[in-house]
Short mmCIF file of C-alpha atoms in Angstrom, two decimals:
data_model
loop_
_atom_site.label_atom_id
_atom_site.label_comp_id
_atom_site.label_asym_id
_atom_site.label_seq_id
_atom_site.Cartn_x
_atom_site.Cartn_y
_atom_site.Cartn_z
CA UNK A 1 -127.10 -26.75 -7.08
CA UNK A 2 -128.83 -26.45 -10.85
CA UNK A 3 -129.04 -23.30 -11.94
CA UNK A 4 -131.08 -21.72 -15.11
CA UNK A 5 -129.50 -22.78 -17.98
CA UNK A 6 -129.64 -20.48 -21.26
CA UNK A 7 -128.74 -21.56 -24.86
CA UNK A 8 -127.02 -20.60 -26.95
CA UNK A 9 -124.39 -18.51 -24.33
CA UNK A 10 -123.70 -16.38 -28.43
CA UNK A 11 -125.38 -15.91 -31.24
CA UNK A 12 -124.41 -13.81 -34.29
CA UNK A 13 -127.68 -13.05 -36.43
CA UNK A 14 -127.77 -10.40 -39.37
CA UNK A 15 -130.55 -7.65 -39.70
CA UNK A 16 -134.16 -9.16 -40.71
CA UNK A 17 -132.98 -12.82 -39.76
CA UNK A 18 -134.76 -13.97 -37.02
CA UNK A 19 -133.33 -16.12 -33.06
CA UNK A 20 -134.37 -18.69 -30.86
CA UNK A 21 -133.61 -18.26 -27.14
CA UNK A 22 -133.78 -21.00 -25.12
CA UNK A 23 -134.14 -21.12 -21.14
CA UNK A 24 -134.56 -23.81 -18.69
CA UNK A 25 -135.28 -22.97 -15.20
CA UNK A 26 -134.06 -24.35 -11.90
CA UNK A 27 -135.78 -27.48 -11.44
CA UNK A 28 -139.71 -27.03 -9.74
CA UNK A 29 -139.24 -23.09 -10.42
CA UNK A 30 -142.77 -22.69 -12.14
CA UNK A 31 -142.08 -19.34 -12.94
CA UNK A 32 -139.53 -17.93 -16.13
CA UNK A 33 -138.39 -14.25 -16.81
CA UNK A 34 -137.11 -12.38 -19.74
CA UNK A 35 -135.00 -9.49 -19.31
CA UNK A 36 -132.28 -7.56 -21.93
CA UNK A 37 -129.68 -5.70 -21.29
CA UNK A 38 -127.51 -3.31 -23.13
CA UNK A 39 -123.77 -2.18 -22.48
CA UNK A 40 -123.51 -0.72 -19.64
CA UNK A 41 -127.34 -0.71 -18.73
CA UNK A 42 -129.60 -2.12 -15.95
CA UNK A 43 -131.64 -5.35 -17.06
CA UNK A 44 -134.88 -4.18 -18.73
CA UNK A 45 -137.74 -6.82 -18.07
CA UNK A 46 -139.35 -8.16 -21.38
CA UNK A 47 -142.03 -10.45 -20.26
CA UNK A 48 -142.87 -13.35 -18.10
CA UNK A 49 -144.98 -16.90 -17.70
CA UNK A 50 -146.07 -18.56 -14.66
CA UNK A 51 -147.35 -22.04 -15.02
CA UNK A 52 -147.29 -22.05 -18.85
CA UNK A 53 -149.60 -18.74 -18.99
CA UNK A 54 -147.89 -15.19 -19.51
CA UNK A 55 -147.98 -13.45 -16.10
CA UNK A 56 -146.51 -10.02 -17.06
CA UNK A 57 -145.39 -8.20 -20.65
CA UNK A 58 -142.82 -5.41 -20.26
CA UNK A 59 -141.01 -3.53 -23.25
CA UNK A 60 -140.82 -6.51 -25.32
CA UNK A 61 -141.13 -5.41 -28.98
CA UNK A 62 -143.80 -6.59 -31.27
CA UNK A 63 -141.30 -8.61 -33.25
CA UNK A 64 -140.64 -10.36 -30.60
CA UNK A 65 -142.88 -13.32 -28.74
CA UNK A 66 -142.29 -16.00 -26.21
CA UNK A 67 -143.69 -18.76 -24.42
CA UNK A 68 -143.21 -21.38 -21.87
CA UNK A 69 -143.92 -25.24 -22.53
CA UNK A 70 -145.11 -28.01 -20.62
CA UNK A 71 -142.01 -29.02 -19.09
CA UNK A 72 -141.60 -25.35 -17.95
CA UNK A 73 -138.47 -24.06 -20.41
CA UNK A 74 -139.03 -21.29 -22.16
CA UNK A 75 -138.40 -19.56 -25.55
CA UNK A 76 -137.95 -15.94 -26.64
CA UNK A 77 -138.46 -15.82 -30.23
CA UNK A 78 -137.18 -12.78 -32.08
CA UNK A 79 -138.20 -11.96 -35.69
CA UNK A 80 -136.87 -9.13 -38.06
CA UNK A 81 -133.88 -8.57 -36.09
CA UNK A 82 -132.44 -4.83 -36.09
CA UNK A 83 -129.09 -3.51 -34.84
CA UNK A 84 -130.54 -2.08 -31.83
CA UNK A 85 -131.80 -5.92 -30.27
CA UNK A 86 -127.83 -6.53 -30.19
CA UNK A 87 -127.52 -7.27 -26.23
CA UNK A 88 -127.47 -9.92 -23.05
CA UNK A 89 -130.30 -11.68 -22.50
CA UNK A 90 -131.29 -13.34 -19.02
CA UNK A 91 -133.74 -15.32 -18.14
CA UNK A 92 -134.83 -16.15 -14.57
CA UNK A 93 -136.59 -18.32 -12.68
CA UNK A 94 -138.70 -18.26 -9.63
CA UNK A 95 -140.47 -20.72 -7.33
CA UNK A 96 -144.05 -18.86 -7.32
CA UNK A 97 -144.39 -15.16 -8.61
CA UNK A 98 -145.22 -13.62 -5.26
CA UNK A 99 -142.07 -11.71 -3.80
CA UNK A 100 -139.56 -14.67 -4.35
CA UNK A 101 -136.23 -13.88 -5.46
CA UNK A 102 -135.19 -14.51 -8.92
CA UNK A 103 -132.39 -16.70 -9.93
CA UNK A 104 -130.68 -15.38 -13.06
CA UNK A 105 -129.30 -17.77 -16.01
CA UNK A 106 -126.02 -16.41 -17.80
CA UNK A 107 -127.47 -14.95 -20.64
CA UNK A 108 -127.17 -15.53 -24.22
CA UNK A 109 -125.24 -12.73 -25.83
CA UNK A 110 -126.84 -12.01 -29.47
CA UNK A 111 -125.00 -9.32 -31.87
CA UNK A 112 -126.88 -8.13 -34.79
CA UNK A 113 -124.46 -7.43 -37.61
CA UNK B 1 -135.08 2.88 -19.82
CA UNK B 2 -132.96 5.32 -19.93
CA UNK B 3 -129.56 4.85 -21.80
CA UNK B 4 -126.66 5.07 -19.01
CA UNK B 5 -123.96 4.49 -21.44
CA UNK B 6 -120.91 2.46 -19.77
CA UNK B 7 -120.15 5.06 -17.51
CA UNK B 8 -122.15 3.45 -14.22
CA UNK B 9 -121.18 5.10 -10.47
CA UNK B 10 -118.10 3.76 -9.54
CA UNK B 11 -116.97 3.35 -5.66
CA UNK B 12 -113.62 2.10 -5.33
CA UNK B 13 -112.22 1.02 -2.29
CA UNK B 14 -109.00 -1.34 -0.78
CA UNK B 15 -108.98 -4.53 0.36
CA UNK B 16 -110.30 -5.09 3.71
CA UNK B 17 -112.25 -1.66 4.14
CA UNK B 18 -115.78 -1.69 3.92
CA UNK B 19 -117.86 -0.70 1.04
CA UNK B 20 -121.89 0.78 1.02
CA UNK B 21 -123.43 1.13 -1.90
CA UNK B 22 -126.65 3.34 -2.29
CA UNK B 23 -129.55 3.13 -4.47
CA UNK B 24 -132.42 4.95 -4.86
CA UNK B 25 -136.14 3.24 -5.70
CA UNK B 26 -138.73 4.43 -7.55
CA UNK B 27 -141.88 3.00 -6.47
CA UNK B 28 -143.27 3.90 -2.75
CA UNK B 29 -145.61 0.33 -3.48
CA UNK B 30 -142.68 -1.79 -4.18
CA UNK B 31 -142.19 -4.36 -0.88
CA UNK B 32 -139.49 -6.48 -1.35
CA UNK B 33 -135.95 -5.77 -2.44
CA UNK B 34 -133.01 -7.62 -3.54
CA UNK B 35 -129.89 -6.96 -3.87
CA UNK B 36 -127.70 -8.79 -7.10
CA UNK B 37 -124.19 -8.90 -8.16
CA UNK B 38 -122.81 -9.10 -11.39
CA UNK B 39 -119.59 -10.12 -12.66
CA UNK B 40 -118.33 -9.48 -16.16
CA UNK B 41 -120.31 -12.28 -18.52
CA UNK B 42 -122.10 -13.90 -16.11
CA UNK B 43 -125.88 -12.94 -15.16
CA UNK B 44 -127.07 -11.33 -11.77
CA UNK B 45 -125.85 -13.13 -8.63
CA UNK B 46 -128.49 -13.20 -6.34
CA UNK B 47 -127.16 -11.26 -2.57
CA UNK B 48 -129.73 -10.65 0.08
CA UNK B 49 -133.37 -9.59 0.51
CA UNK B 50 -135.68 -7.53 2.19
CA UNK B 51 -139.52 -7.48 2.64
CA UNK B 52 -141.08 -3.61 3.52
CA UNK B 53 -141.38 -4.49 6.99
CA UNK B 54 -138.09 -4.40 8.15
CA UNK B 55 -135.33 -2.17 8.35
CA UNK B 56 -132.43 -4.07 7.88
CA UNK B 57 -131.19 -7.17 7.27
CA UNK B 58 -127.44 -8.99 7.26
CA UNK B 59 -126.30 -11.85 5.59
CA UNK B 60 -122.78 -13.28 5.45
CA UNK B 61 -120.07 -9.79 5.38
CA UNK B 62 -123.76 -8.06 3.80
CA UNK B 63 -125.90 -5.96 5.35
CA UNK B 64 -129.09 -4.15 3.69
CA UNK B 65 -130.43 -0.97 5.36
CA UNK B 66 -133.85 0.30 4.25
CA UNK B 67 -135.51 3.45 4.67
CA UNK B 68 -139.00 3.98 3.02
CA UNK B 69 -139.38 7.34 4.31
CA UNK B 70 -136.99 8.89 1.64
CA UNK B 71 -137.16 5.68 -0.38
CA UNK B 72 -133.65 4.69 0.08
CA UNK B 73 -131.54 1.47 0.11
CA UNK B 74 -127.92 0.21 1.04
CA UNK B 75 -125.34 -2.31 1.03
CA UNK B 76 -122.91 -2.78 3.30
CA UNK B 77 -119.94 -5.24 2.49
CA UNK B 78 -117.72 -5.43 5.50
CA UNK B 79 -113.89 -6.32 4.60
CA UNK B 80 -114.28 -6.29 0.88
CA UNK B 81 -112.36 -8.12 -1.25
CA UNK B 82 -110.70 -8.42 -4.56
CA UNK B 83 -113.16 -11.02 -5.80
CA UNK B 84 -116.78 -8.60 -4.79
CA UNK B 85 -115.30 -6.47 -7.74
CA UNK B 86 -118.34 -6.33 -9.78
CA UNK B 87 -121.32 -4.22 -10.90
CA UNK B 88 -124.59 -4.36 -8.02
CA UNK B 89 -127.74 -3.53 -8.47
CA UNK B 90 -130.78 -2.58 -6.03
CA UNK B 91 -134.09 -4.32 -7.64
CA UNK B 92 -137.89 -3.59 -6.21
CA UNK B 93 -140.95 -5.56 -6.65
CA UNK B 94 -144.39 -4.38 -6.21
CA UNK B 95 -146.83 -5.93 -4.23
CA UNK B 96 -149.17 -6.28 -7.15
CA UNK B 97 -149.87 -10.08 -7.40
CA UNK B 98 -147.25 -11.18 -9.03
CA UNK B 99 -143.40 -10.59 -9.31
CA UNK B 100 -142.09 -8.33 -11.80
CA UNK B 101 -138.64 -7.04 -10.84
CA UNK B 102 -137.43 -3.74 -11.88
CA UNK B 103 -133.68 -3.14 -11.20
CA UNK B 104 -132.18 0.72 -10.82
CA UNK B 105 -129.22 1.51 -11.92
CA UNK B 106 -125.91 -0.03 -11.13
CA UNK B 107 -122.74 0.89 -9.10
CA UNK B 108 -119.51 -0.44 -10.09
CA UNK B 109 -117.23 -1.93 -7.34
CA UNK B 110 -113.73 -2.11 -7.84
CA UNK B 111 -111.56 -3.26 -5.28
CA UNK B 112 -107.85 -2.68 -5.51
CA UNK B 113 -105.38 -5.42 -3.69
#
């Protein structure tokens, strides 16, 4: 079965450059979900879209902004990069955003050096 | 959130016993639950799900016990095995319209041969 697919799986970006993360969900999922996660941390949601619109905004920085296009992928753009945004990031994908379960991609692991 | 560090809850346990892992949720509004898995480098592994109004559920070896009362989940893995060696998290979403998942905080399986 398809599963979300996230590019690129690394990325190695220094301080103040800026990253494009792309996700694309499981086919007819209309929903997408951004989520980072530090060593040794639980997932931390960032934000989320549901039929192109954003649905939900968690602790996603300022510098950072994303969006979801017309054939449902999404991007998590991330300007002015600091050490600290070194981490996994996951997106997910849901059929609907009422109580379905998420399907998680296998994350795109940046490093800020 | 709050920083755990890498040193997550660890249960260890031998092949073929059976395992239950606890967690805790926040939220006394959340109404579904899920369960995830996740391996070293990969994203979380959908397990099993629960809506508010029921007590328990079991999948295939899983089982997921909830108690709202104290606010309270498990998961029971019967005859564990070398490959569930991972890290599992409890996740909770709110019945507020839309899905926005919010794990707690992991528990490390190992499982020795």
């Amino acid at each position: 079965a398809a599963g979300v697919i996230q590019s690129p799986r690394h990325l190695i970006k220094e301080k103040r450059e800026t990253a494009t993360l792309k996700c694309y969900p499981i086919p007819r999922h209309d929903t997408v979900y951004w989520y980072q996660q530090g060593p040794g941390q639980d997932p931390q949601f960032l934000i989320s879209f549901y039929e192109k619109m954003q649905s939900d905004k968690g602790s996603i920085p300022d510098r950072f902004s994303a969006q979801q296009f017309s054939d449902y992928h999404s991007e998590l753009n991330m300007s002015s990069l600091e050490l600290g945004d070194s981490a996994l990031y996951f997106c997910a994908s849901s059929l609907g955003r009422q109580n379905s379960p998420l399907h998680f991609g296998n994350g795109t692991r940046l490093t800020v050096t | 959130g709050e920083s755990v560090g890498l040193h997550l809850p660890t249960l260890s346990v031998q092949e073929g016993d059976n395992s239950i892992i606890n967690c805790a949720y926040s939220n006394s509004a959340s109404d579904y639950f899920i369960w995830y898995k996740q391996e070293s480098g990969k994203g979380p592994q959908f397990i099993i799900d629960i809506r508010s109004n029921m007590d328990k559920r079991q999948g295939q070896r899983v089982t997921v016990l909830l108690n709202k009362t104290v606010k309270h989940l498990s998961l029971q893995i019967a005859a564990t095995q070398p490959g569930d060696s991972a890290v599992y998290f409890c996740a909770e979403i709110m019945n507020s319209g839309y899905s926005t998942l919010t794990f707690g905080k992991g528990t490390m399986l190992l499982v020795s041969p």
